[in-house]
Amino acid sequence: MSRLNKELGLLQGIALLSTSLLGTGIFVVPALAATAAGSASLWAWLILIALVLPVAFTFAQLGRHFPHAGGAPHLIGRAFGARSERLIALLFLAVLPVGLPAALNIATGFWQAVLPIGRGEALLIQFATLGLMLLLGQRPARASGLVQGLIALAILGTVGLVWWVGDLPLASQPLLPPIDGSWQLIPAALGVMFWCFVGIEAFTHLGEEFKHPRRDFPLALLLGVLLAGLVYWAFSVAVLSFGVYGNEHSDAASLPRLMHRLLGDEARWLVAAVGYLACFASMNVYVQGFARLIWSLADEDKLPSALAVRNRHGVPARALLLVVLICALCAAMAAVLQLSVDDLIRYANGNFIVVYLLSMAAGVVLLRGVWRWVAGLSCALCGLVLLALGVDALYALVLLGGFALLDRWRERQRTPASLQS
């Protein structure tokens, strides 16, 4: 029996996942990938989609058979025990110090492209963004589904407008160019591009809120991944065709530069609005997912019971408030330390890939038949992506090791007390 209200349908699920995947990445990461690998990045997108599909199939089957607000940590704990659930929950929550500041910086960048905004004003915009997510998160899940569906249409319309006005594809930019001698550039591109497909594991936290989880959850997940992959590839073609990439500054402003070139100065407000909304949609799914993870752990007496309180709409309001406050603190720290978006993305990717890797290993244990083999393949693919990250993966691995040592120390501290009693 579901512990949360069942309010999500197939279309709302597709909207939630596709906007989560597109959000902070669609108007920035294609330019970062193009800077890393040039035209070979178009092949890298296809390779990444091929890598992600088995992972998506595995998550779809896990979510279909084991819908739970605890998401990926719950699945891993179901396969490998309570300690694994605790460790991965902490690792997943440790994305907050790096992932959310990166997303907030990208969102603020769209307003900085049209307004003279300093560092202080940018931080205020980030706090206001978190406040909007807090207000929306107090409403039933279907409210987020409706808002994200409208944002998804805005993103699709913007990419379609770029193709129509830019008369794409151009003869000078083949859709799949020859890459003789460029294969060695693809791993570096994949390391930053994986950011675009994180969100699947956050989506699993909403499994309990689908009206028909066994039917609609896997369909929403797979269709959302395919839709997002197609849109990423289409925008990458535009970025390469008009050369709006090359360094950190130009990569961050790829959409404003592209729209200014195609539509003139009057398009800049459209760019700011659509870019900001895309980032908002992605962050909203993550914030709601983090809140549901904390609520689920509290509801199962693994965190203080005060965090298990739900409001009159049946949503975990206190857990959501805690997540928003943590995000605000992390955003302030990132601003003070002046961390770059590229560094933040790569560090966050390490956490996500480790969570994905262990989720796929859980699929090997929990699933049966052909899906167990798909999970095994996904496990190997996630391992390859982790290797492609190189030293950037150390953030996640060191954190995981530290959490394991801390958990073992706490267990030893409790054991003498239990023996004495």
Tab-separated table of C-alpha atoms in Angstrom:
chain	number	residue	atom	x	y	z
A	1	MET	CA	0.000	0.000	0.000
A	2	SER	CA	1.312	3.443	-0.946
A	3	ARG	CA	2.162	5.811	1.920
A	4	LEU	CA	1.747	8.887	-0.316
A	5	ASN	CA	-1.145	10.121	-2.453
A	6	LYS	CA	-1.429	8.423	-5.861
A	7	GLU	CA	-1.840	11.399	-8.212
A	8	LEU	CA	0.569	10.991	-11.143
A	9	GLY	CA	-0.385	9.709	-14.598
A	10	LEU	CA	1.697	8.778	-17.641
A	11	LEU	CA	1.878	12.238	-19.248
A	12	GLN	CA	2.693	13.919	-15.941
A	13	GLY	CA	5.427	11.341	-15.357
A	14	ILE	CA	6.959	11.943	-18.807
A	15	ALA	CA	6.865	15.709	-18.182
A	16	LEU	CA	8.504	15.372	-14.759
A	17	LEU	CA	11.329	13.143	-15.976
A	18	SER	CA	12.029	14.830	-19.321
A	19	THR	CA	12.214	18.295	-17.740
A	20	SER	CA	14.405	16.880	-14.978
A	21	LEU	CA	16.834	15.486	-17.553
A	22	LEU	CA	16.728	18.532	-19.835
A	23	GLY	CA	16.618	21.256	-17.189
A	24	THR	CA	20.058	22.491	-16.205
A	25	GLY	CA	21.852	20.688	-19.021
A	26	ILE	CA	20.047	21.394	-22.282
A	27	PHE	CA	21.348	24.915	-22.920
A	28	VAL	CA	24.854	24.502	-21.419
A	29	VAL	CA	26.166	20.924	-21.605
A	30	PRO	CA	25.968	20.578	-25.429
A	31	ALA	CA	28.405	23.510	-25.648
A	32	LEU	CA	30.654	22.006	-22.948
A	33	ALA	CA	30.651	18.710	-24.883
A	34	ALA	CA	31.412	20.495	-28.144
A	35	THR	CA	34.356	22.259	-26.494
A	36	ALA	CA	35.666	18.895	-25.263
A	37	ALA	CA	35.158	16.848	-28.430
A	38	GLY	CA	34.069	19.102	-31.312
A	39	SER	CA	31.865	17.423	-33.912
A	40	ALA	CA	32.625	14.055	-32.329
A	41	SER	CA	30.266	15.121	-29.517
A	42	LEU	CA	27.332	14.221	-31.807
A	43	TRP	CA	28.554	10.630	-31.757
A	44	ALA	CA	29.117	10.922	-28.017
A	45	TRP	CA	25.436	11.778	-27.521
A	46	LEU	CA	24.364	8.647	-29.376
A	47	ILE	CA	26.851	6.563	-27.378
A	48	LEU	CA	25.566	8.057	-24.132
A	49	ILE	CA	21.921	7.353	-25.038
A	50	ALA	CA	22.903	3.759	-25.852
A	51	LEU	CA	24.652	3.557	-22.462
A	52	VAL	CA	21.724	5.070	-20.587
A	53	LEU	CA	18.931	2.959	-22.127
A	54	PRO	CA	19.891	-0.302	-20.345
A	55	VAL	CA	20.160	1.706	-17.115
A	56	ALA	CA	16.719	3.202	-17.776
A	57	PHE	CA	15.254	-0.250	-18.500
A	58	THR	CA	16.676	-1.534	-15.215
A	59	PHE	CA	15.365	1.414	-13.199
A	60	ALA	CA	11.995	0.972	-14.932
A	61	GLN	CA	11.749	-2.657	-13.858
A	62	LEU	CA	12.925	-1.908	-10.323
A	63	GLY	CA	10.438	0.937	-9.999
A	64	ARG	CA	7.679	-1.206	-11.436
A	65	HIS	CA	8.190	-4.064	-8.971
A	66	PHE	CA	9.350	-2.060	-5.934
A	67	PRO	CA	7.753	1.445	-5.993
A	68	HIS	CA	8.982	3.304	-2.911
A	69	ALA	CA	9.595	6.919	-1.891
A	70	GLY	CA	13.081	5.866	-0.737
A	71	GLY	CA	14.108	5.526	-4.397
A	72	ALA	CA	17.560	4.189	-5.291
A	73	PRO	CA	18.856	3.916	-1.678
A	74	HIS	CA	15.816	1.798	-0.777
A	75	LEU	CA	16.419	-0.498	-3.758
A	76	ILE	CA	20.095	-0.885	-2.842
A	77	GLY	CA	19.184	-1.565	0.794
A	78	ARG	CA	16.611	-4.139	-0.307
A	79	ALA	CA	19.348	-5.981	-2.186
A	80	PHE	CA	22.368	-5.527	0.106
A	81	GLY	CA	21.029	-4.680	3.554
A	82	ALA	CA	20.195	-1.724	5.790
A	83	ARG	CA	23.788	-0.475	6.061
A	84	SER	CA	24.022	-0.109	2.270
A	85	GLU	CA	20.770	1.855	2.261
A	86	ARG	CA	22.122	4.255	4.883
A	87	LEU	CA	25.431	4.761	3.067
A	88	ILE	CA	23.864	5.387	-0.343
A	89	ALA	CA	21.226	7.683	1.131
A	90	LEU	CA	24.041	9.773	2.606
A	91	LEU	CA	25.994	9.671	-0.670
A	92	PHE	CA	22.900	10.728	-2.606
A	93	LEU	CA	22.223	13.582	-0.181
A	94	ALA	CA	25.911	14.581	-0.497
A	95	VAL	CA	25.077	15.745	-4.024
A	96	LEU	CA	23.536	18.821	-2.391
A	97	PRO	CA	26.844	20.655	-1.707
A	98	VAL	CA	27.950	20.417	-5.366
A	99	GLY	CA	24.998	19.529	-7.623
A	100	LEU	CA	22.439	22.079	-6.466
A	101	PRO	CA	24.880	25.053	-6.458
A	102	ALA	CA	25.873	24.104	-10.024
A	103	ALA	CA	22.224	24.056	-11.103
A	104	LEU	CA	21.470	27.331	-9.325
A	105	ASN	CA	24.514	28.982	-10.942
A	106	ILE	CA	23.375	27.863	-14.389
A	107	ALA	CA	19.851	29.164	-13.726
A	108	THR	CA	21.145	32.532	-12.506
A	109	GLY	CA	23.425	32.798	-15.542
A	110	PHE	CA	20.427	33.258	-17.840
A	111	TRP	CA	19.373	36.391	-15.966
A	112	GLN	CA	22.955	37.640	-15.856
A	113	ALA	CA	22.919	37.524	-19.665
A	114	VAL	CA	20.185	40.201	-19.789
A	115	LEU	CA	20.597	42.153	-16.541
A	116	PRO	CA	23.588	43.768	-14.789
A	117	ILE	CA	23.588	41.319	-11.885
A	118	GLY	CA	26.453	41.151	-9.410
A	119	ARG	CA	27.433	38.295	-7.123
A	120	GLY	CA	25.150	39.416	-4.300
A	121	GLU	CA	22.110	39.837	-6.537
A	122	ALA	CA	22.799	36.421	-8.117
A	123	LEU	CA	22.733	34.802	-4.685
A	124	LEU	CA	19.409	36.505	-3.911
A	125	ILE	CA	17.952	35.101	-7.137
A	126	GLN	CA	19.137	31.645	-6.096
A	127	PHE	CA	17.446	32.028	-2.696
A	128	ALA	CA	14.235	33.208	-4.411
A	129	THR	CA	14.378	30.172	-6.713
A	130	LEU	CA	14.600	27.857	-3.721
A	131	GLY	CA	11.662	29.707	-2.166
A	132	LEU	CA	9.546	29.082	-5.266
A	133	MET	CA	10.381	25.383	-5.137
A	134	LEU	CA	9.386	25.330	-1.467
A	135	LEU	CA	6.012	26.904	-2.284
A	136	LEU	CA	5.342	24.553	-5.207
A	137	GLY	CA	6.445	21.549	-3.173
A	138	GLN	CA	3.761	22.282	-0.566
A	139	ARG	CA	1.138	21.491	-3.196
A	140	PRO	CA	0.118	17.973	-4.354
A	141	ALA	CA	2.497	16.173	-6.758
A	142	ARG	CA	0.142	16.755	-9.699
A	143	ALA	CA	0.788	20.522	-9.382
A	144	SER	CA	4.497	19.948	-10.083
A	145	GLY	CA	3.537	17.634	-12.955
A	146	LEU	CA	1.407	20.368	-14.557
A	147	VAL	CA	4.063	23.076	-14.169
A	148	GLN	CA	6.800	20.808	-15.512
A	149	GLY	CA	4.638	19.801	-18.483
A	150	LEU	CA	4.297	23.457	-19.511
A	151	ILE	CA	8.061	23.965	-19.097
A	152	ALA	CA	8.734	20.871	-21.231
A	153	LEU	CA	6.632	22.376	-24.031
A	154	ALA	CA	8.590	25.646	-23.729
A	155	ILE	CA	11.925	23.799	-24.050
A	156	LEU	CA	10.753	21.791	-27.057
A	157	GLY	CA	9.388	24.943	-28.659
A	158	THR	CA	12.693	26.796	-28.165
A	159	VAL	CA	14.789	24.019	-29.733
A	160	GLY	CA	12.274	23.722	-32.576
A	161	LEU	CA	12.451	27.494	-33.132
A	162	VAL	CA	16.254	27.332	-33.349
A	163	TRP	CA	16.055	24.621	-36.015
A	164	TRP	CA	13.357	26.463	-37.999
A	165	VAL	CA	14.926	29.942	-37.945
A	166	GLY	CA	18.447	28.541	-38.389
A	167	ASP	CA	17.325	26.393	-41.341
A	168	LEU	CA	19.005	23.325	-39.880
A	169	PRO	CA	20.650	21.038	-40.698
A	170	LEU	CA	23.338	23.019	-42.529
A	171	ALA	CA	25.364	21.416	-45.300
A	172	SER	CA	28.535	22.441	-43.459
A	173	GLN	CA	27.589	20.413	-40.375
A	174	PRO	CA	26.701	16.756	-41.052
A	175	LEU	CA	24.309	15.224	-38.550
A	176	LEU	CA	26.793	12.391	-37.984
A	177	PRO	CA	30.206	13.672	-39.095
A	178	PRO	CA	33.240	11.464	-39.742
A	179	ILE	CA	35.408	11.304	-36.623
A	180	ASP	CA	38.562	9.607	-37.835
A	181	GLY	CA	41.222	10.264	-35.208
A	182	SER	CA	38.746	11.878	-32.752
A	183	TRP	CA	37.563	8.860	-30.808
A	184	GLN	CA	39.992	9.628	-27.978
A	185	LEU	CA	38.071	12.874	-27.294
A	186	ILE	CA	34.782	11.111	-26.545
A	187	PRO	CA	35.553	9.927	-22.946
A	188	ALA	CA	36.197	13.521	-21.833
A	189	ALA	CA	32.898	14.601	-23.381
A	190	LEU	CA	31.038	11.705	-21.756
A	191	GLY	CA	32.392	12.738	-18.349
A	192	VAL	CA	30.489	16.033	-18.452
A	193	MET	CA	27.567	14.817	-20.594
A	194	PHE	CA	26.498	12.228	-18.025
A	195	TRP	CA	25.142	15.202	-16.037
A	196	CYS	CA	22.299	15.377	-18.584
A	197	PHE	CA	20.946	11.955	-17.677
A	198	VAL	CA	21.091	12.214	-13.923
A	199	GLY	CA	17.560	12.547	-12.665
A	200	ILE	CA	16.438	8.993	-13.309
A	201	GLU	CA	17.356	7.988	-9.772
A	202	ALA	CA	15.522	11.043	-8.353
A	203	PHE	CA	12.479	10.076	-10.419
A	204	THR	CA	12.334	6.711	-8.619
A	205	HIS	CA	11.378	8.555	-5.419
A	206	LEU	CA	8.035	9.409	-7.058
A	207	GLY	CA	7.156	5.762	-7.733
A	208	GLU	CA	4.669	5.565	-4.864
A	209	GLU	CA	2.721	8.537	-6.255
A	210	PHE	CA	1.740	7.011	-9.628
A	211	LYS	CA	-1.893	5.962	-10.017
A	212	HIS	CA	-0.795	2.841	-11.918
A	213	PRO	CA	2.922	2.359	-11.073
A	214	ARG	CA	3.335	-1.048	-12.714
A	215	ARG	CA	2.056	0.285	-16.041
A	216	ASP	CA	2.862	4.005	-16.128
A	217	PHE	CA	6.140	4.309	-14.201
A	218	PRO	CA	8.314	2.288	-16.641
A	219	LEU	CA	6.665	3.884	-19.696
A	220	ALA	CA	7.151	7.390	-18.311
A	221	LEU	CA	10.787	6.651	-17.526
A	222	LEU	CA	11.689	5.214	-20.923
A	223	LEU	CA	9.759	7.766	-22.996
A	224	GLY	CA	11.188	10.602	-20.893
A	225	VAL	CA	14.767	9.378	-21.469
A	226	LEU	CA	14.264	9.014	-25.237
A	227	LEU	CA	12.619	12.439	-25.542
A	228	ALA	CA	15.404	14.119	-23.573
A	229	GLY	CA	18.114	12.358	-25.612
A	230	LEU	CA	16.578	13.496	-28.896
A	231	VAL	CA	16.334	17.117	-27.716
A	232	TYR	CA	19.950	17.134	-26.466
A	233	TRP	CA	21.209	15.814	-29.777
A	234	ALA	CA	19.130	18.363	-31.732
A	235	PHE	CA	20.453	21.303	-29.728
A	236	SER	CA	24.018	20.004	-30.061
A	237	VAL	CA	23.618	20.122	-33.850
A	238	ALA	CA	22.628	23.796	-33.514
A	239	VAL	CA	25.560	24.618	-31.195
A	240	LEU	CA	28.059	23.052	-33.608
A	241	SER	CA	26.425	24.553	-36.697
A	242	PHE	CA	26.728	28.132	-35.417
A	243	GLY	CA	29.953	27.734	-33.415
A	244	VAL	CA	28.604	29.022	-30.079
A	245	TYR	CA	31.168	27.180	-27.940
A	246	GLY	CA	34.891	27.205	-27.210
A	247	ASN	CA	35.527	28.282	-23.593
A	248	GLU	CA	33.792	28.418	-20.207
A	249	HIS	CA	32.258	31.872	-20.826
A	250	SER	CA	30.940	31.109	-24.306
A	251	ASP	CA	29.696	27.673	-23.256
A	252	ALA	CA	27.610	29.135	-20.434
A	253	ALA	CA	26.114	31.714	-22.803
A	254	SER	CA	25.595	29.387	-25.782
A	255	LEU	CA	21.800	29.805	-25.926
A	256	PRO	CA	21.787	33.638	-25.556
A	257	ARG	CA	24.480	33.951	-28.235
A	258	LEU	CA	22.660	31.576	-30.546
A	259	MET	CA	19.270	33.296	-30.171
A	260	HIS	CA	20.845	36.743	-30.561
A	261	ARG	CA	22.436	35.591	-33.807
A	262	LEU	CA	19.182	34.149	-35.145
A	263	LEU	CA	16.543	36.558	-33.804
A	264	GLY	CA	18.398	39.674	-32.728
A	265	ASP	CA	18.546	41.511	-29.413
A	266	GLU	CA	14.797	41.227	-28.748
A	267	ALA	CA	15.144	37.469	-28.165
A	268	ARG	CA	17.241	37.830	-25.031
A	269	TRP	CA	14.292	37.976	-22.623
A	270	LEU	CA	12.805	34.852	-24.184
A	271	VAL	CA	16.164	33.151	-23.697
A	272	ALA	CA	16.380	34.193	-20.063
A	273	ALA	CA	12.855	33.041	-19.276
A	274	VAL	CA	13.054	29.656	-21.021
A	275	GLY	CA	16.565	28.900	-19.757
A	276	TYR	CA	15.642	29.778	-16.190
A	277	LEU	CA	12.435	27.715	-16.302
A	278	ALA	CA	14.340	24.729	-17.691
A	279	CYS	CA	16.763	24.875	-14.762
A	280	PHE	CA	13.904	25.370	-12.321
A	281	ALA	CA	12.167	22.235	-13.622
A	282	SER	CA	15.250	20.078	-13.179
A	283	MET	CA	16.017	21.356	-9.698
A	284	ASN	CA	12.394	21.004	-8.611
A	285	VAL	CA	12.365	17.254	-9.315
A	286	TYR	CA	15.599	16.840	-7.366
A	287	VAL	CA	14.467	18.885	-4.392
A	288	GLN	CA	11.174	16.959	-4.258
A	289	GLY	CA	13.114	13.687	-4.595
A	290	PHE	CA	15.508	14.576	-1.774
A	291	ALA	CA	12.551	15.541	0.418
A	292	ARG	CA	10.813	12.225	-0.205
A	293	LEU	CA	13.995	10.297	0.553
A	294	ILE	CA	14.385	12.066	3.903
A	295	TRP	CA	10.667	11.621	4.663
A	296	SER	CA	10.819	7.910	3.811
A	297	LEU	CA	13.825	7.360	6.086
A	298	ALA	CA	12.067	9.237	8.899
A	299	ASP	CA	8.827	7.326	8.318
A	300	GLU	CA	10.791	4.084	8.770
A	301	ASP	CA	12.408	5.408	12.000
A	302	LYS	CA	15.833	5.784	10.365
A	303	LEU	CA	15.786	9.571	10.884
A	304	PRO	CA	14.012	11.736	13.518
A	305	SER	CA	10.255	11.176	13.383
A	306	ALA	CA	9.612	14.936	13.169
A	307	LEU	CA	10.734	14.789	9.531
A	308	ALA	CA	7.980	12.253	8.733
A	309	VAL	CA	5.201	14.833	9.151
A	310	ARG	CA	3.068	15.539	6.043
A	311	ASN	CA	0.929	18.607	5.415
A	312	ARG	CA	-2.780	18.681	4.544
A	313	HIS	CA	-1.972	17.860	0.896
A	314	GLY	CA	-0.146	14.703	1.969
A	315	VAL	CA	3.338	15.896	0.946
A	316	PRO	CA	6.466	15.791	3.199
A	317	ALA	CA	6.541	19.499	4.031
A	318	ARG	CA	9.083	19.438	6.886
A	319	ALA	CA	11.552	17.293	4.960
A	320	LEU	CA	11.174	19.673	2.007
A	321	LEU	CA	11.899	22.688	4.218
A	322	LEU	CA	15.052	20.984	5.512
A	323	VAL	CA	16.258	20.273	1.957
A	324	VAL	CA	15.635	23.872	0.857
A	325	LEU	CA	17.526	25.269	3.868
A	326	ILE	CA	20.495	22.957	3.170
A	327	CYS	CA	20.468	24.022	-0.488
A	328	ALA	CA	20.485	27.684	0.511
A	329	LEU	CA	23.484	27.134	2.810
A	330	CYS	CA	25.383	25.212	0.109
A	331	ALA	CA	24.634	27.890	-2.502
A	332	ALA	CA	26.032	30.548	-0.184
A	333	MET	CA	29.191	28.508	0.439
A	334	ALA	CA	29.709	27.875	-3.295
A	335	ALA	CA	29.383	31.622	-3.943
A	336	VAL	CA	31.952	32.455	-1.272
A	337	LEU	CA	34.405	29.807	-2.552
A	338	GLN	CA	33.762	30.852	-6.198
A	339	LEU	CA	33.593	27.258	-7.466
A	340	SER	CA	33.198	26.868	-11.253
A	341	VAL	CA	30.128	25.193	-12.760
A	342	ASP	CA	32.274	22.692	-14.677
A	343	ASP	CA	34.049	21.515	-11.502
A	344	LEU	CA	30.786	21.252	-9.577
A	345	ILE	CA	29.172	19.194	-12.351
A	346	ARG	CA	32.070	16.738	-12.539
A	347	TYR	CA	32.151	16.218	-8.769
A	348	ALA	CA	28.376	15.687	-8.638
A	349	ASN	CA	28.571	13.229	-11.527
A	350	GLY	CA	30.813	10.960	-9.457
A	351	ASN	CA	28.108	10.648	-6.782
A	352	PHE	CA	25.422	9.956	-9.347
A	353	ILE	CA	27.449	7.324	-11.185
A	354	VAL	CA	28.248	5.448	-7.956
A	355	VAL	CA	24.522	5.499	-7.047
A	356	TYR	CA	23.666	4.257	-10.548
A	357	LEU	CA	26.339	1.550	-10.384
A	358	LEU	CA	25.066	0.169	-7.083
A	359	SER	CA	21.433	0.474	-8.227
A	360	MET	CA	22.264	-1.664	-11.248
A	361	ALA	CA	23.997	-4.173	-8.955
A	362	ALA	CA	20.771	-4.218	-6.910
A	363	GLY	CA	18.934	-4.993	-10.145
A	364	VAL	CA	21.149	-8.053	-10.649
A	365	VAL	CA	20.063	-9.294	-7.215
A	366	LEU	CA	16.377	-8.328	-7.298
A	367	LEU	CA	15.320	-8.888	-10.916
A	368	ARG	CA	14.794	-12.151	-12.748
A	369	GLY	CA	15.106	-13.465	-16.293
A	370	VAL	CA	16.314	-11.195	-19.092
A	371	TRP	CA	16.101	-8.114	-16.845
A	372	ARG	CA	18.843	-9.517	-14.611
A	373	TRP	CA	21.133	-9.682	-17.670
A	374	VAL	CA	20.171	-6.119	-18.635
A	375	ALA	CA	21.030	-5.010	-15.091
A	376	GLY	CA	24.399	-6.773	-15.349
A	377	LEU	CA	25.149	-4.995	-18.630
A	378	SER	CA	24.104	-1.696	-17.061
A	379	CYS	CA	26.426	-2.364	-14.131
A	380	ALA	CA	29.383	-2.801	-16.499
A	381	LEU	CA	28.448	0.350	-18.459
A	382	CYS	CA	28.234	2.451	-15.291
A	383	GLY	CA	31.649	1.134	-14.276
A	384	LEU	CA	33.101	2.321	-17.590
A	385	VAL	CA	31.581	5.787	-17.149
A	386	LEU	CA	33.053	5.946	-13.621
A	387	LEU	CA	36.485	5.169	-15.081
A	388	ALA	CA	35.972	7.884	-17.701
A	389	LEU	CA	35.535	10.434	-14.894
A	390	GLY	CA	39.059	9.693	-13.649
A	391	VAL	CA	40.182	11.733	-10.636
A	392	ASP	CA	36.844	13.586	-10.537
A	393	ALA	CA	35.287	10.361	-9.199
A	394	LEU	CA	37.418	10.625	-6.042
A	395	TYR	CA	34.914	13.045	-4.470
A	396	ALA	CA	32.263	10.302	-4.455
A	397	LEU	CA	34.602	7.441	-3.567
A	398	VAL	CA	36.230	9.302	-0.672
A	399	LEU	CA	32.803	10.321	0.637
A	400	LEU	CA	31.533	6.746	0.406
A	401	GLY	CA	34.586	5.446	2.258
A	402	GLY	CA	34.215	8.144	4.913
A	403	PHE	CA	30.518	7.381	5.415
A	404	ALA	CA	31.319	3.653	5.726
A	405	LEU	CA	33.956	4.313	8.409
A	406	LEU	CA	31.607	6.653	10.278
A	407	ASP	CA	28.779	4.109	10.156
A	408	ARG	CA	31.041	1.341	11.443
A	409	TRP	CA	32.306	3.588	14.256
A	410	ARG	CA	28.734	4.442	15.303
A	411	GLU	CA	27.852	0.751	15.277
A	412	ARG	CA	30.784	-0.055	17.566
A	413	GLN	CA	29.754	2.760	19.900
A	414	ARG	CA	26.240	1.330	20.180
A	415	THR	CA	27.362	-2.282	20.703
A	416	PRO	CA	28.979	-1.868	24.196
A	417	ALA	CA	25.945	0.113	25.357
A	418	SER	CA	23.603	-2.685	24.283
A	419	LEU	CA	25.788	-5.305	26.028
A	420	GLN	CA	25.824	-3.301	29.236
A	421	SER	CA	22.053	-3.000	29.254
